[in-house]
Amino acid sequence: MAGGVPRRLGRALDAGLWLVAGLVAVYSLANVHTAARGHGTADPQAWLLAPIVDIALFVSITADAALSRHGERPDGWATGLRWFCGIATWTLNVWDAAASGDPGAIVAHSIPPVVLVLLAEAAPRYRQRFAALTTVPTSTPPAVAAPEPSPTVALEPAVPEPSVVVAPEPSTAVVPVPRPTGPRRGTGTTIGPRDTGGTGGTGGARGTGRRDLARKLAAVPADDPRSDRQLAADLAAAVGLSPTTARRYITELRQSGVPA
């Protein structure tokens, strides 16, 4: 049974018990007042007798309800108080009817107090049974959800880092430039081979080779990784100079402010 149903039944039981107790208190008030006045008790004391007994009974019922909600049972003193208050209420209600010898009056005045006493005795048992219903385990245990599997992380294959291979610098092949030979004008003799780009060449040939080399050198990017030696070897053939002369010209051009 769901936990909310026993709690609703317990509240309904408490409400019914208090309603019966209130009605019995109102019903007994006039009967007890008449019996007290008939035996020498003056007002207002005669009106106080019934409320004294009823309030004690209400306190006992309230304490029993609180103990029952926590699964505890009242001890013998609580039971004795409840029974004494119930019997006192019944006695005060039927005293005049018993003195008159009227069986109908005795029954009519006995039913309300007896019902209240029996209901006050049965209420704690009902509450204990309601509390037991909320703690009884169900026949089939609730299904336990299986734990979700942890996601597997696929490991990427290790990629080897590429090794850096430094290529060796290519060896610069020195290409010999043939020196022109021919008869010297005006002498009739031949002269030996001479480097047209060297210091011994004519000024026109030297200036032309130097200018061509300067233009080639200016076209080389600033971040070119080649050294002066490699540049001289690469540009010498294009401008008609020897690598040695081209390297010397490159050095002179750099000193004069021509960018590499």
Coordinates of N, CA and C in Angstrom, one line a residue, residues 30-229:
A30 N -25.1 18.4 30.0 CA -26.4 18.6 30.7 C -26.7 17.4 31.7
N31 N -26.4 16.2 31.3 CA -26.7 15.1 32.2 C -25.9 15.2 33.5
V32 N -24.6 15.5 33.4 CA -23.7 15.6 34.6 C -24.1 16.8 35.4
H33 N -24.5 17.9 34.8 CA -25.0 19.1 35.5 C -26.2 18.7 36.4
T34 N -27.2 18.0 35.8 CA -28.4 17.6 36.5 C -28.1 16.7 37.7
A35 N -27.2 15.7 37.4 CA -26.8 14.8 38.5 C -26.1 15.5 39.6
A36 N -25.2 16.5 39.3 CA -24.5 17.2 40.3 C -25.4 18.1 41.1
R37 N -26.4 18.8 40.4 CA -27.3 19.7 41.2 C -28.3 18.8 42.1
G38 N -28.6 17.6 41.6 CA -29.5 16.8 42.4 C -28.9 16.2 43.7
H39 N -27.5 16.3 43.8 CA -26.8 15.8 44.9 C -26.1 16.9 45.7
G40 N -26.6 18.1 45.6 CA -26.1 19.2 46.5 C -24.9 20.0 46.0
T41 N -24.6 19.9 44.7 CA -23.5 20.7 44.1 C -24.2 21.9 43.4
A42 N -23.8 23.1 43.9 CA -24.4 24.3 43.4 C -23.6 24.8 42.1
D43 N -24.3 25.7 41.4 CA -23.6 26.4 40.3 C -22.6 27.4 40.8
P44 N -21.5 27.7 40.1 CA -21.1 27.1 38.8 C -20.3 25.8 38.9
Q45 N -20.1 25.3 40.1 CA -19.3 24.1 40.3 C -20.0 22.9 39.5
A46 N -21.3 22.9 39.5 CA -22.0 21.8 38.8 C -21.7 21.8 37.3
W47 N -21.4 22.9 36.7 CA -21.1 23.0 35.3 C -19.6 22.6 35.0
L48 N -18.8 22.6 36.0 CA -17.4 22.3 35.8 C -17.0 20.8 35.9
L49 N -17.9 20.0 36.5 CA -17.6 18.6 36.7 C -17.4 17.9 35.4
A50 N -18.3 18.1 34.4 CA -18.2 17.4 33.1 C -17.0 17.8 32.3
P51 N -16.7 19.1 32.2 CA -15.5 19.6 31.5 C -14.2 19.0 32.1
I52 N -14.1 18.9 33.4 CA -12.9 18.4 34.0 C -12.6 17.0 33.6
V53 N -13.6 16.1 33.6 CA -13.4 14.7 33.2 C -13.2 14.7 31.7
D54 N -13.9 15.5 30.9 CA -13.7 15.4 29.4 C -12.3 15.9 29.0
I55 N -11.8 17.0 29.6 CA -10.5 17.5 29.2 C -9.4 16.5 29.6
A56 N -9.5 15.8 30.7 CA -8.6 14.7 31.0 C -8.6 13.6 30.0
L57 N -9.8 13.3 29.5 CA -9.9 12.2 28.5 C -9.3 12.7 27.2
F58 N -9.5 14.0 26.8 CA -9.0 14.5 25.6 C -7.4 14.5 25.6
V59 N -6.9 14.9 26.8 CA -5.4 14.8 26.9 C -4.9 13.4 26.7
S60 N -5.5 12.5 27.3 CA -5.1 11.1 27.1 C -5.2 10.6 25.7
I61 N -6.3 11.0 25.0 CA -6.4 10.6 23.6 C -5.3 11.3 22.8
T62 N -5.0 12.6 23.0 CA -3.9 13.3 22.3 C -2.6 12.6 22.5
A63 N -2.2 12.3 23.7 CA -1.0 11.6 24.0 C -0.8 10.3 23.3
D64 N -1.9 9.5 23.4 CA -1.9 8.2 22.7 C -1.7 8.4 21.2
A65 N -2.3 9.4 20.6 CA -2.1 9.6 19.1 C -0.7 10.0 18.8
A66 N -0.1 10.8 19.6 CA 1.3 11.2 19.4 C 2.3 10.0 19.5
L67 N 2.1 9.2 20.5 CA 2.9 8.0 20.7 C 2.7 7.0 19.6
S68 N 1.5 6.8 19.1 CA 1.2 5.8 18.1 C 1.9 6.3 16.8
R69 N 1.9 7.6 16.5 CA 2.6 8.0 15.3 C 4.1 7.7 15.2
H70 N 4.7 7.6 16.4 CA 6.1 7.2 16.5 C 6.3 5.8 16.8
G71 N 5.3 4.9 16.7 CA 5.5 3.5 17.0 C 5.6 3.1 18.4
E72 N 5.2 4.0 19.4 CA 5.3 3.7 20.8 C 3.9 3.4 21.4
R73 N 3.8 2.5 22.4 CA 2.6 2.2 23.1 C 2.6 2.9 24.5
P74 N 1.4 3.4 24.9 CA 1.4 4.0 26.2 C 1.5 3.0 27.3
D75 N 2.0 3.5 28.5 CA 2.2 2.5 29.6 C 0.9 2.4 30.4
G76 N 1.0 1.7 31.5 CA -0.3 1.4 32.3 C -0.9 2.6 32.9
W77 N -0.2 3.6 33.2 CA -0.8 4.8 33.8 C -1.7 5.5 32.8
A78 N -1.2 5.6 31.5 CA -2.0 6.2 30.5 C -3.3 5.4 30.3
T79 N -3.2 4.1 30.3 CA -4.4 3.3 30.1 C -5.4 3.4 31.3
G80 N -4.8 3.5 32.5 CA -5.7 3.7 33.7 C -6.4 5.0 33.6
L81 N -5.7 6.1 33.2 CA -6.3 7.4 33.1 C -7.4 7.4 32.1
R82 N -7.2 6.8 31.0 CA -8.2 6.7 29.9 C -9.5 6.0 30.4
W83 N -9.2 4.8 31.0 CA -10.4 4.0 31.5 C -11.1 4.8 32.7
F84 N -10.4 5.4 33.6 CA -11.1 6.1 34.7 C -11.9 7.2 34.1
C85 N -11.4 8.0 33.2 CA -12.2 9.1 32.6 C -13.4 8.6 31.9
G86 N -13.2 7.5 31.2 CA -14.4 6.9 30.5 C -15.5 6.4 31.4
I87 N -15.0 5.6 32.5 CA -16.0 5.1 33.4 C -16.7 6.3 34.2
A88 N -15.9 7.3 34.5 CA -16.5 8.5 35.2 C -17.5 9.1 34.4
T89 N -17.2 9.3 33.1 CA -18.2 9.9 32.2 C -19.5 9.0 32.1
W90 N -19.3 7.7 32.0 CA -20.5 6.8 31.9 C -21.3 6.9 33.2
T91 N -20.6 6.9 34.3 CA -21.3 6.9 35.6 C -22.1 8.1 35.8
L92 N -21.5 9.3 35.5 CA -22.3 10.5 35.7 C -23.4 10.6 34.7
N93 N -23.3 10.0 33.5 CA -24.4 10.1 32.6 C -25.6 9.2 33.0
V94 N -25.3 8.0 33.5 CA -26.4 7.0 33.8 C -26.9 7.1 35.3
W95 N -26.3 8.0 36.1 CA -26.7 7.9 37.5 C -28.2 8.2 37.8
D96 N -28.7 9.2 37.2 CA -30.1 9.5 37.4 C -31.0 8.5 36.8
A97 N -30.6 8.0 35.6 CA -31.4 6.9 34.9 C -31.4 5.7 35.7
A98 N -30.2 5.3 36.3 CA -30.2 4.1 37.1 C -31.0 4.3 38.4
A99 N -31.0 5.5 39.0 CA -31.8 5.7 40.2 C -33.3 5.6 39.9
S100 N -33.7 6.0 38.7 CA -35.1 5.9 38.3 C -35.6 4.6 37.9
G101 N -34.6 3.7 37.6 CA -35.0 2.3 37.2 C -35.5 2.2 35.8
D102 N -35.2 3.1 35.0 CA -35.7 3.1 33.6 C -34.6 2.5 32.7
P103 N -34.8 1.2 32.2 CA -33.8 0.6 31.4 C -33.5 1.4 30.1
G104 N -34.6 1.9 29.5 CA -34.3 2.7 28.3 C -33.4 3.9 28.5
A105 N -33.7 4.6 29.6 CA -32.8 5.7 29.9 C -31.4 5.3 30.2
I106 N -31.2 4.2 30.9 CA -29.9 3.7 31.1 C -29.1 3.4 29.8
V107 N -29.8 2.7 28.9 CA -29.1 2.4 27.6 C -28.8 3.7 26.8
A108 N -29.8 4.6 26.8 CA -29.6 5.8 26.0 C -28.5 6.7 26.6
H109 N -28.3 6.7 27.9 CA -27.2 7.5 28.5 C -25.9 6.7 28.5
S110 N -25.9 5.4 28.3 CA -24.7 4.6 28.3 C -24.0 4.6 27.0
I111 N -24.7 4.6 25.9 CA -24.1 4.4 24.6 C -23.0 5.4 24.2
P112 N -23.3 6.7 24.4 CA -22.2 7.7 24.0 C -20.9 7.5 24.8
P113 N -20.9 7.4 26.1 CA -19.7 7.2 26.8 C -19.0 5.9 26.5
V114 N -19.7 4.8 26.3 CA -19.1 3.6 26.0 C -18.5 3.6 24.6
V115 N -19.2 4.2 23.6 CA -18.6 4.3 22.3 C -17.3 5.1 22.3
L116 N -17.3 6.2 23.1 CA -16.1 7.0 23.2 C -14.9 6.2 23.8
V117 N -15.2 5.5 24.9 CA -14.1 4.7 25.5 C -13.6 3.6 24.6
L118 N -14.5 2.9 23.9 CA -14.0 1.8 23.0 C -13.2 2.4 21.8
L119 N -13.7 3.6 21.3 CA -13.0 4.2 20.2 C -11.6 4.7 20.6
A120 N -11.5 5.2 21.8 CA -10.2 5.7 22.3 C -9.3 4.5 22.5
E121 N -9.8 3.3 22.9 CA -9.0 2.1 23.0 C -8.5 1.5 21.7
A122 N -9.4 1.6 20.7 CA -9.1 1.0 19.4 C -8.3 1.9 18.5
A123 N -8.3 3.2 18.7 CA -7.5 4.1 17.9 C -6.0 3.8 17.9
P124 N -5.4 3.6 19.0 CA -3.9 3.3 19.0 C -3.6 2.1 18.2
R125 N -4.5 1.0 18.3 CA -4.2 -0.2 17.5 C -4.3 0.1 16.0
Y126 N -5.3 0.9 15.7 CA -5.5 1.2 14.2 C -4.2 1.9 13.7
R127 N -3.7 2.9 14.5 CA -2.6 3.7 14.1 C -1.3 2.8 13.9
Q128 N -1.2 1.8 14.8 CA 0.0 0.9 14.7 C -0.1 0.1 13.5
R129 N -1.3 -0.4 13.1 CA -1.4 -1.2 11.9 C -1.2 -0.3 10.7
F130 N -1.6 0.9 10.7 CA -1.4 1.8 9.6 C 0.1 2.0 9.4
A131 N 0.8 2.2 10.5 CA 2.2 2.5 10.4 C 3.0 1.2 9.9
A132 N 2.5 0.0 10.3 CA 3.1 -1.2 9.8 C 2.9 -1.4 8.3
L133 N 1.8 -0.9 7.8 CA 1.5 -1.0 6.3 C 2.5 -0.2 5.5
T134 N 3.0 0.9 6.1 CA 4.0 1.7 5.3 C 5.4 1.2 5.3
T135 N 5.7 0.2 6.2 CA 7.0 -0.3 6.3 C 7.1 -1.7 5.8
V136 N 6.0 -2.4 5.3 CA 6.1 -3.7 4.8 C 6.7 -3.6 3.4
P137 N 7.8 -4.4 3.1 CA 8.4 -4.3 1.8 C 7.5 -5.0 0.8
T138 N 7.6 -4.6 -0.4 CA 6.9 -5.2 -1.5 C 7.4 -6.5 -1.9
S139 N 6.6 -7.4 -2.5 CA 7.0 -8.8 -2.9 C 8.1 -8.8 -3.9
T140 N 8.1 -7.9 -4.8 CA 9.2 -7.8 -5.8 C 10.0 -6.6 -5.6
P141 N 11.3 -6.8 -5.3 CA 12.2 -5.6 -5.1 C 12.2 -4.8 -6.4
P142 N 12.4 -3.5 -6.2 CA 12.5 -2.6 -7.4 C 13.7 -3.0 -8.2
A143 N 13.6 -2.9 -9.5 CA 14.7 -3.2 -10.4 C 15.8 -2.1 -10.2
V144 N 17.0 -2.6 -10.1 CA 18.1 -1.7 -10.0 C 18.7 -1.5 -11.4
A145 N 18.8 -0.3 -11.7 CA 19.3 0.1 -13.0 C 20.8 -0.3 -13.1
A146 N 21.2 -1.0 -14.2 CA 22.6 -1.3 -14.3 C 23.4 -0.1 -14.6
P147 N 24.6 0.0 -14.0 CA 25.4 1.2 -14.3 C 25.8 1.3 -15.8
E148 N 25.8 2.5 -16.3 CA 26.1 2.7 -17.7 C 27.6 2.5 -17.9
P149 N 27.9 1.8 -18.9 CA 29.4 1.5 -19.2 C 30.1 2.8 -19.5
S150 N 31.3 2.9 -19.0 CA 32.1 4.1 -19.2 C 32.5 4.1 -20.7
P151 N 32.4 5.2 -21.3 CA 32.8 5.3 -22.7 C 34.3 5.0 -22.9
T152 N 34.6 4.2 -23.9 CA 36.0 3.9 -24.2 C 36.5 4.9 -25.1
V153 N 37.7 5.4 -24.8 CA 38.3 6.4 -25.6 C 39.3 5.7 -26.6
A154 N 39.0 5.9 -27.9 CA 39.9 5.3 -28.9 C 41.2 6.0 -28.9
L155 N 42.3 5.2 -28.7 CA 43.6 5.8 -28.7 C 44.1 6.0 -30.2
E156 N 44.5 7.2 -30.5 CA 45.0 7.4 -31.9 C 46.4 6.8 -32.0
P157 N 46.7 6.2 -33.1 CA 48.1 5.6 -33.3 C 49.2 6.7 -33.2
A158 N 50.2 6.4 -32.6 CA 51.3 7.3 -32.5 C 51.9 7.6 -33.8
V159 N 52.0 8.8 -34.2 CA 52.6 9.2 -35.5 C 54.1 9.7 -35.2
P160 N 55.0 8.9 -35.7 CA 56.4 9.4 -35.5 C 56.7 10.7 -36.1
E161 N 57.4 11.5 -35.3 CA 57.8 12.8 -35.8 C 58.8 12.7 -36.9
P162 N 58.6 13.4 -38.0 CA 59.6 13.3 -39.1 C 61.0 13.9 -38.7
S163 N 62.0 13.1 -39.0 CA 63.3 13.5 -38.7 C 63.8 14.5 -39.7
V164 N 64.5 15.5 -39.2 CA 65.0 16.5 -40.1 C 66.4 16.1 -40.6
V165 N 66.5 16.0 -41.9 CA 67.8 15.6 -42.5 C 68.4 16.8 -43.2
V166 N 69.5 17.2 -42.7 CA 70.2 18.4 -43.3 C 71.0 17.9 -44.5
A167 N 70.6 18.5 -45.6 CA 71.3 18.1 -46.9 C 72.6 18.8 -46.9
P168 N 73.7 18.1 -47.3 CA 75.0 18.8 -47.4 C 75.0 19.8 -48.5
E169 N 75.8 20.8 -48.3 CA 75.9 21.9 -49.3 C 76.6 21.3 -50.6
P170 N 76.0 21.6 -51.7 CA 76.6 21.1 -52.9 C 78.0 21.8 -53.2
S171 N 78.9 20.9 -53.6 CA 80.2 21.5 -53.9 C 80.1 22.4 -55.1
T172 N 80.8 23.5 -55.0 CA 80.8 24.4 -56.2 C 81.9 24.1 -57.2
A173 N 81.4 23.8 -58.3 CA 82.4 23.4 -59.4 C 82.9 24.7 -60.0
V174 N 84.2 24.9 -60.0 CA 84.8 26.1 -60.6 C 84.9 25.8 -62.1
V175 N 84.2 26.6 -62.9 CA 84.3 26.4 -64.4 C 85.3 27.4 -64.9
P176 N 86.3 27.0 -65.4 CA 87.3 27.9 -66.0 C 86.8 28.7 -67.2
V177 N 87.0 29.9 -67.2 CA 86.6 30.8 -68.3 C 87.8 31.0 -69.2
P178 N 87.7 30.6 -70.5 CA 88.8 30.7 -71.4 C 89.1 32.2 -71.6
R179 N 90.4 32.5 -71.6 CA 90.8 33.9 -71.9 C 91.1 34.0 -73.4
P180 N 90.6 35.1 -73.9 CA 90.7 35.3 -75.3 C 92.2 35.6 -75.7
T181 N 92.6 35.0 -76.8 CA 94.0 35.2 -77.3 C 94.0 35.8 -78.7
G182 N 94.9 36.6 -79.0 CA 94.9 37.2 -80.3 C 96.1 38.2 -80.4
P183 N 96.3 38.6 -81.6 CA 97.5 39.5 -81.8 C 97.1 40.9 -81.2
R184 N 98.1 41.4 -80.6 CA 98.0 42.8 -80.0 C 98.1 43.7 -81.1
R185 N 97.1 44.7 -81.1 CA 97.1 45.7 -82.2 C 98.4 46.5 -82.1
G186 N 99.0 46.7 -83.2 CA 100.2 47.6 -83.3 C 101.5 46.9 -83.0
T187 N 101.5 45.7 -82.5 CA 102.7 45.0 -82.1 C 103.0 43.8 -82.9
G188 N 101.8 43.1 -83.3 CA 101.9 41.9 -84.1 C 102.2 40.7 -83.3
T189 N 102.2 40.9 -82.0 CA 102.5 39.7 -81.1 C 101.2 39.3 -80.4
T190 N 101.2 38.1 -80.0 CA 100.0 37.6 -79.3 C 100.2 37.8 -77.8
I191 N 99.0 37.9 -77.2 CA 99.1 38.1 -75.7 C 98.5 36.8 -75.1
G192 N 98.8 36.6 -73.9 CA 98.3 35.4 -73.2 C 96.8 35.6 -72.8
P193 N 96.2 34.5 -72.4 CA 94.8 34.6 -72.0 C 94.7 35.5 -70.8
R194 N 93.6 36.3 -70.8 CA 93.4 37.3 -69.7 C 91.9 37.2 -69.3
D195 N 91.6 37.3 -68.0 CA 90.3 37.3 -67.5 C 89.6 38.6 -67.7
T196 N 88.6 38.6 -68.6 CA 87.9 39.9 -68.9 C 87.2 40.5 -67.8
G197 N 86.9 39.7 -66.7 CA 86.3 40.3 -65.6 C 87.3 40.6 -64.5
G198 N 88.6 40.4 -64.7 CA 89.5 40.6 -63.6 C 90.0 42.1 -63.6
T199 N 91.1 42.3 -62.9 CA 91.6 43.6 -62.8 C 92.4 44.0 -64.0
G200 N 92.9 42.9 -64.7 CA 93.7 43.2 -65.9 C 92.9 43.4 -67.1
G201 N 91.6 43.2 -67.1 CA 90.8 43.4 -68.3 C 90.6 44.8 -68.6
T202 N 89.9 45.0 -69.8 CA 89.6 46.3 -70.2 C 88.5 46.9 -69.3
G203 N 88.4 48.2 -69.2 CA 87.4 48.8 -68.3 C 86.0 48.6 -68.8
G204 N 85.8 48.5 -70.1 CA 84.5 48.2 -70.6 C 84.0 46.9 -70.2
A205 N 84.8 45.8 -70.4 CA 84.4 44.5 -70.1 C 84.2 44.3 -68.6
R206 N 85.1 45.0 -67.8 CA 84.9 44.9 -66.4 C 83.7 45.6 -65.9
G207 N 83.4 46.8 -66.5 CA 82.2 47.5 -66.1 C 80.9 46.7 -66.5
T208 N 80.9 46.1 -67.7 CA 79.7 45.4 -68.1 C 79.4 44.2 -67.2
G209 N 80.5 43.4 -66.9 CA 80.3 42.2 -66.0 C 79.9 42.6 -64.6
R210 N 80.4 43.7 -64.1 CA 80.1 44.2 -62.8 C 78.6 44.6 -62.7
R211 N 78.2 45.4 -63.8 CA 76.8 45.9 -63.8 C 75.8 44.7 -63.9
D212 N 76.2 43.8 -64.8 CA 75.3 42.6 -64.9 C 75.2 41.8 -63.6
L213 N 76.3 41.7 -62.9 CA 76.3 41.0 -61.6 C 75.5 41.8 -60.6
A214 N 75.6 43.1 -60.6 CA 74.9 43.9 -59.7 C 73.4 43.8 -59.9
R215 N 72.9 43.7 -61.2 CA 71.5 43.5 -61.4 C 71.1 42.1 -60.9
K216 N 71.9 41.1 -61.2 CA 71.5 39.8 -60.8 C 71.4 39.7 -59.2
L217 N 72.4 40.4 -58.6 CA 72.4 40.3 -57.1 C 71.3 41.1 -56.5
A218 N 70.8 42.2 -57.2 CA 69.7 43.0 -56.7 C 68.4 42.2 -56.8
A219 N 68.3 41.2 -57.7 CA 67.1 40.4 -57.9 C 67.0 39.3 -56.9
V220 N 68.1 39.0 -56.2 CA 68.1 37.9 -55.3 C 67.3 38.3 -54.1
P221 N 66.3 37.5 -53.6 CA 65.5 37.8 -52.4 C 66.4 38.0 -51.1
A222 N 65.9 38.8 -50.2 CA 66.7 39.1 -49.0 C 66.8 37.9 -48.1
D223 N 65.8 37.0 -48.2 CA 65.9 35.8 -47.3 C 66.5 34.6 -48.0
D224 N 67.3 34.8 -49.1 CA 67.9 33.7 -49.8 C 68.9 33.1 -48.9
P225 N 68.8 31.7 -48.7 CA 69.7 31.1 -47.8 C 71.1 30.8 -48.3
R226 N 71.4 31.1 -49.5 CA 72.7 30.8 -50.1 C 73.8 31.8 -49.6
S227 N 75.0 31.3 -49.4 CA 76.1 32.1 -49.0 C 76.7 32.9 -50.2
D228 N 77.6 33.8 -50.0 CA 78.2 34.6 -51.0 C 79.0 33.7 -52.0
R229 N 79.5 32.6 -51.5 CA 80.3 31.7 -52.3 C 79.4 31.0 -53.3

